[in-house]
mmCIF file of C-alpha atoms in Angstrom:
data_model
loop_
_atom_site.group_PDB
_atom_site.id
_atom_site.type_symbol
_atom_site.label_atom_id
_atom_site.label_comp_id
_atom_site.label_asym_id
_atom_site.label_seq_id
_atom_site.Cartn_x
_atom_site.Cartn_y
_atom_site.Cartn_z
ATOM 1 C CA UNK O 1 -9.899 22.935 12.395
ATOM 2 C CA UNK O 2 -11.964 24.572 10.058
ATOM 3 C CA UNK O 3 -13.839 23.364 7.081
ATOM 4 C CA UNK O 4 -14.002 25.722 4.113
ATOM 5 C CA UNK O 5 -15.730 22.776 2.013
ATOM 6 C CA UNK O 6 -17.139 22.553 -1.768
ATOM 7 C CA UNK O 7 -17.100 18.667 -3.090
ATOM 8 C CA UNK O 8 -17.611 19.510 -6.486
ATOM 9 C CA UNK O 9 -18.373 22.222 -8.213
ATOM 10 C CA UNK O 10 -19.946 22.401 -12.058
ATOM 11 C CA UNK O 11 -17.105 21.469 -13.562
ATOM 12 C CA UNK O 12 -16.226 18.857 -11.552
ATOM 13 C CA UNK O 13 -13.070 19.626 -9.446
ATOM 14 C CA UNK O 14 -12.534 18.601 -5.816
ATOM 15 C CA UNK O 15 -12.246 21.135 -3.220
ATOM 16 C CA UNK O 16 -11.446 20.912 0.158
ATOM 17 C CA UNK O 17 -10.692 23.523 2.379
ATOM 18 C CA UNK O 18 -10.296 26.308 -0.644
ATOM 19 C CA UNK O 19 -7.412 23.555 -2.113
ATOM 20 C CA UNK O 20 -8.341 22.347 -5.386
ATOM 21 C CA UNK O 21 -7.341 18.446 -5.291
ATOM 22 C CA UNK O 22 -8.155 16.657 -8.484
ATOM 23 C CA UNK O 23 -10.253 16.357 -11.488
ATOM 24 C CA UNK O 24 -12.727 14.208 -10.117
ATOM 25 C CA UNK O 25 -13.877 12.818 -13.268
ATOM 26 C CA UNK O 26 -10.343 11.384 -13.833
ATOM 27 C CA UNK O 27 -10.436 9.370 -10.442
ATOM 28 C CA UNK O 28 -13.912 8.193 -12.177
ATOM 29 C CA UNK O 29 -12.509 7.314 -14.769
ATOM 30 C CA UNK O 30 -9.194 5.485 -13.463
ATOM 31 C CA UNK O 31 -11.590 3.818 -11.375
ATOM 32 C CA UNK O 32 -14.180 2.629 -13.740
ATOM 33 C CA UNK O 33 -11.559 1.198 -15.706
ATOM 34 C CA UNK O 34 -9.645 -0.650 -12.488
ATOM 35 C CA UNK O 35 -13.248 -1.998 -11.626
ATOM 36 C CA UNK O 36 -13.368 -3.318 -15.579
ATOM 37 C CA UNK O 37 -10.142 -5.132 -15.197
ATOM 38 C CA UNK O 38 -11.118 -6.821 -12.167
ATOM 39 C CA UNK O 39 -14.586 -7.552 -13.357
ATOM 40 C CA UNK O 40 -13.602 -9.217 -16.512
ATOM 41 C CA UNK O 41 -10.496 -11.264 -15.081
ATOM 42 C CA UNK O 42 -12.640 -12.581 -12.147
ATOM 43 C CA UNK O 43 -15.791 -13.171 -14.663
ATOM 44 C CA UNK O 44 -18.015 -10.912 -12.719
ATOM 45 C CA UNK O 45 -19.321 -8.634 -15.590
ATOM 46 C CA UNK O 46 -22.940 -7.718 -14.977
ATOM 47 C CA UNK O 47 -22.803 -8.992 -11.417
ATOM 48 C CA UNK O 48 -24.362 -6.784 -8.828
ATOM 49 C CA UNK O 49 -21.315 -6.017 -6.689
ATOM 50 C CA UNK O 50 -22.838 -3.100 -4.492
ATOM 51 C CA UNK O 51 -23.484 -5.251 -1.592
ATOM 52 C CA UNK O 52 -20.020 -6.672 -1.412
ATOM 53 C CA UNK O 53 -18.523 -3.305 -2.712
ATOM 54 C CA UNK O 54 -20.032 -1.487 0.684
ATOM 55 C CA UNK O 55 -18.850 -4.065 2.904
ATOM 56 C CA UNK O 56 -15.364 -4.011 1.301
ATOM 57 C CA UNK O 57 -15.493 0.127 2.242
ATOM 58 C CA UNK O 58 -16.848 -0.591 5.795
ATOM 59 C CA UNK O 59 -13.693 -2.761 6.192
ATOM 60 C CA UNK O 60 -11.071 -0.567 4.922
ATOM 61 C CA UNK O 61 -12.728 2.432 6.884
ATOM 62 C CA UNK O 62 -12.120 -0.064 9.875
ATOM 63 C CA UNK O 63 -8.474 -0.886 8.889
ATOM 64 C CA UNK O 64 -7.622 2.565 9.058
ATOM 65 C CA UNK O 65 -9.423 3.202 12.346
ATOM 66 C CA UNK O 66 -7.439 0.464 13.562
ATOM 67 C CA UNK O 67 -4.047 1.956 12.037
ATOM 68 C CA UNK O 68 -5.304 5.337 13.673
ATOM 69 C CA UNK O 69 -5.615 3.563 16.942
ATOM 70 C CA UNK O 70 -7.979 6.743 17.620
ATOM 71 C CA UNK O 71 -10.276 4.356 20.000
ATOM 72 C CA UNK O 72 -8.033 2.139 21.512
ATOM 73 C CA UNK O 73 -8.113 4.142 25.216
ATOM 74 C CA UNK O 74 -6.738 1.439 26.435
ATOM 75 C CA UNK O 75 -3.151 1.541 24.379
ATOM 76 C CA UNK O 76 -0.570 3.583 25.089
ATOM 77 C CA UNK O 77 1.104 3.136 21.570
ATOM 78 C CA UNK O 78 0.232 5.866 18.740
ATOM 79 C CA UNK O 79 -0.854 5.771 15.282
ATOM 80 C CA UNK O 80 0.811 4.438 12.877
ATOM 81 C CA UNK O 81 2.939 6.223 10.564
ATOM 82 C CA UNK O 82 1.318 8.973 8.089
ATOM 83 C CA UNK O 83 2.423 6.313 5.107
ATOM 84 C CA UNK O 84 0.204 3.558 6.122
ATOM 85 C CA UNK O 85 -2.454 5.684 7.087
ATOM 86 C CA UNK O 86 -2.543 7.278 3.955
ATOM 87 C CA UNK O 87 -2.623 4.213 2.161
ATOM 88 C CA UNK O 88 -5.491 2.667 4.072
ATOM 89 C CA UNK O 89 -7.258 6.072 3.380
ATOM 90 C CA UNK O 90 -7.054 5.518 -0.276
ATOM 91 C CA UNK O 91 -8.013 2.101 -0.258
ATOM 92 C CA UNK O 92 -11.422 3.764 0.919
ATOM 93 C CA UNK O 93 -11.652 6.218 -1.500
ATOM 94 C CA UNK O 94 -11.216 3.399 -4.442
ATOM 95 C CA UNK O 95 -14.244 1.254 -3.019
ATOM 96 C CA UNK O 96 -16.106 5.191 -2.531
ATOM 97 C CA UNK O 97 -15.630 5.641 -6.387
ATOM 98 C CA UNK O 98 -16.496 2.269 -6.995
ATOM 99 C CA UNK O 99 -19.704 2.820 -5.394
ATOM 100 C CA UNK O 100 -20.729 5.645 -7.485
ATOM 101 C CA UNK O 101 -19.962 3.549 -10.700
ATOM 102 C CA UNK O 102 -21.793 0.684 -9.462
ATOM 103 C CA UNK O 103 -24.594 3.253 -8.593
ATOM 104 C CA UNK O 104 -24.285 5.250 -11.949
ATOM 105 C CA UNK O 105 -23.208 8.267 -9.701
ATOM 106 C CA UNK O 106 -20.298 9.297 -11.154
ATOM 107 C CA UNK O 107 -21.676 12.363 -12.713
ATOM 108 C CA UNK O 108 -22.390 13.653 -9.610
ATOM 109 C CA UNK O 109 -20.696 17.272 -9.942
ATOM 110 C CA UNK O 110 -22.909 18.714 -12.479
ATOM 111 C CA UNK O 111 -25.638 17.756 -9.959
ATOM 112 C CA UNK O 112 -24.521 19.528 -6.751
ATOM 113 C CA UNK O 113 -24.455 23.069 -6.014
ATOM 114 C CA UNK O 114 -22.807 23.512 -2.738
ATOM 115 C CA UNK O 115 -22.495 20.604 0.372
ATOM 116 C CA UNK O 116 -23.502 22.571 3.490
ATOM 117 C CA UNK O 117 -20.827 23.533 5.860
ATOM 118 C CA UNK O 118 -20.988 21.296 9.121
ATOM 119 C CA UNK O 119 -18.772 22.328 12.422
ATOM 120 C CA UNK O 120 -15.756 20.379 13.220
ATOM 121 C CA UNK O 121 -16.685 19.273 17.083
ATOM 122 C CA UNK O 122 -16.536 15.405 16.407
ATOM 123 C CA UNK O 123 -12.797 13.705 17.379
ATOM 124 C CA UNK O 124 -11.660 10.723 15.474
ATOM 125 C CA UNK O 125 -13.567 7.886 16.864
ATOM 126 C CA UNK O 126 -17.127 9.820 15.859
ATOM 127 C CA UNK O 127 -15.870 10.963 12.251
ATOM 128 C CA UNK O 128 -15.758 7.177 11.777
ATOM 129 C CA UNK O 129 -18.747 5.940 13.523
ATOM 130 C CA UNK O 130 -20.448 8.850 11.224
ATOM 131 C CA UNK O 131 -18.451 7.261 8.134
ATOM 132 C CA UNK O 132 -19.739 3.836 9.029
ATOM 133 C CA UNK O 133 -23.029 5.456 9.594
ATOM 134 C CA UNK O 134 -23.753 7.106 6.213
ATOM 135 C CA UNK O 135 -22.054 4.001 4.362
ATOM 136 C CA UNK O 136 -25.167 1.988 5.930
ATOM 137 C CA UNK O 137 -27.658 4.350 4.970
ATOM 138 C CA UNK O 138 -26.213 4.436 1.457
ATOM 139 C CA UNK O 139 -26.396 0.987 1.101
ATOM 140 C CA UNK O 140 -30.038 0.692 2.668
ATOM 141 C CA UNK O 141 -30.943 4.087 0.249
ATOM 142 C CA UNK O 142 -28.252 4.065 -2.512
ATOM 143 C CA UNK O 143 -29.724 8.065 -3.017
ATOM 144 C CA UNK O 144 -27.054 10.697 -5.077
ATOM 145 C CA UNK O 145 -27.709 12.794 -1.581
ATOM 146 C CA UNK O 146 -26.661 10.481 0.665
ATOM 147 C CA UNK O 147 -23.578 9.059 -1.570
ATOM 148 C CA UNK O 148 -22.468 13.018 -1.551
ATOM 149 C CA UNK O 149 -22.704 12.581 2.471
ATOM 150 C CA UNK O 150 -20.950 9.569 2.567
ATOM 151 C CA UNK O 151 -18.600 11.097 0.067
ATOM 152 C CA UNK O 152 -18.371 14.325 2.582
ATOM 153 C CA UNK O 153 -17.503 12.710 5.524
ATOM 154 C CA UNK O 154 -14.901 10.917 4.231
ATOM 155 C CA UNK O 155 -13.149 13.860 2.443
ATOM 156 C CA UNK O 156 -13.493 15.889 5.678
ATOM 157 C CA UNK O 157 -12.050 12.371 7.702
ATOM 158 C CA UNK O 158 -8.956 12.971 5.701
ATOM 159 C CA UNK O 159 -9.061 16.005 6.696
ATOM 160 C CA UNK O 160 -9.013 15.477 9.863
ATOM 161 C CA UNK O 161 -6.290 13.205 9.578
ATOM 162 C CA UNK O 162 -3.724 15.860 7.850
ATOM 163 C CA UNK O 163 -3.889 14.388 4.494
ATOM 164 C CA UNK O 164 -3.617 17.066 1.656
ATOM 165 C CA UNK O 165 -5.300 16.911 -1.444
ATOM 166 C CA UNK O 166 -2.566 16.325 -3.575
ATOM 167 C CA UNK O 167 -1.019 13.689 -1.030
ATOM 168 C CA UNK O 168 -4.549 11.683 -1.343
ATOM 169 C CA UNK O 169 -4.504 11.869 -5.187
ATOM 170 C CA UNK O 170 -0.856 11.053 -5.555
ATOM 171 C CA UNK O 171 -1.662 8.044 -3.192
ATOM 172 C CA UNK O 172 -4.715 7.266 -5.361
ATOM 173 C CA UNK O 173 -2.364 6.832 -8.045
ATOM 174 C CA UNK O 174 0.287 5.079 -6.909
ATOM 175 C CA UNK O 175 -2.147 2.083 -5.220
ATOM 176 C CA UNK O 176 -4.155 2.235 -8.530
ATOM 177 C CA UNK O 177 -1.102 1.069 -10.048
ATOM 178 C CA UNK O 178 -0.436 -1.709 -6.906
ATOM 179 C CA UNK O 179 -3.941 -2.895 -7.997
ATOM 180 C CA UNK O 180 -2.943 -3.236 -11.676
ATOM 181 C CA UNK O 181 -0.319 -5.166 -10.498
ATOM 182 C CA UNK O 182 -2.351 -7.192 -8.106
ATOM 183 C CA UNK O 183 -4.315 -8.414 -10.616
ATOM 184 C CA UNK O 184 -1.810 -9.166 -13.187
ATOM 185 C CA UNK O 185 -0.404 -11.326 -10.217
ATOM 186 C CA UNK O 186 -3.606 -13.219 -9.428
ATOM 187 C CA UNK O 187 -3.591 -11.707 -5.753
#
């Protein structure tokens, strides 16, 4: 699989592989204001939450390794259905936006030019050991290059798993809404 790959361009629309996804200062956006709602109803305004808000994406990159199933050699049984992985794959990207809020990073496209290119040769397994990877080095350097990296190698994880663009952002959508509701619920 090839990756023909711009994050964001200068006015801040998501590319990946020549497809143009989403205005990523929407998801922003959407996101800023979920993380608002949760911050005020659970009385965490002006909390630092970057520690716990990495974690939380280290965990729901590892839920959807484990819905992948991509390193269990000893199994016989396959990945779960496209649905649930897709879901788990959002519930990364919300805690990657998050990130860049908590980070003031969410400006980020009228700062990069062009990610470079990197060959596909890495299977499942090491796209998310390199996810996990770059999500520590983020949190031990929370730099604007290394959130694009972590942002990267994510995007191109989705990739890898067959997502489209506009399945990830209709997904993105949809559990923004679950969250909404979540809340409303006291979950």
């Amino acid at each position: 699989m090839e990756f023909s790959f711009f994050l964001f361009d200068i006015i801040g629309l998501c590319y990946l592989k020549g497809e143009l996804a989403v205005d990523i200062k929407r998801l922003f956006q959407m996101q800023r204001e979920l993380d608002h709602t949760i911050e005020m109803k659970n009385n965490l305004q002006g909390e630092d939450l970057f520690e716990r808000k990495v974690f939380a994406f280290l965990v729901e990159a590892a839920e959807l390794a484990n819905e992948t199933r991509c390193f269990k050699f000893w199994s016989q049984k396959g990945p779960s259905h496209k649905d649930i992985l897709l879901e788990e794959y959002v519930d990364g990207i919300h805690f990657l936006l998050s990130l860049g809020i908590e980070k003031k990073m969410d400006s980020i496209e009228i700062q990069l030019e062009k990610v470079k290119e990197e060959p596909n040769h890495l299977n499942l397994t090491s796209y998310f050991i390199k996810v996990n990877e770059e999500a520590l080095a983020f949190f031990r350097n929370p730099s604007t290059e290394l959130y694009l990296k972590l942002f990267y190698t994510y995007l191109q994880l989705g990739t890898l798993l067959d997502f489209t663009l506009k399945e990830v952002e209709e997904a993105y959508f949809a559990k923004n809404k679950v969250n909404y509701q979540r809340q409303e619920s006291n979950y």
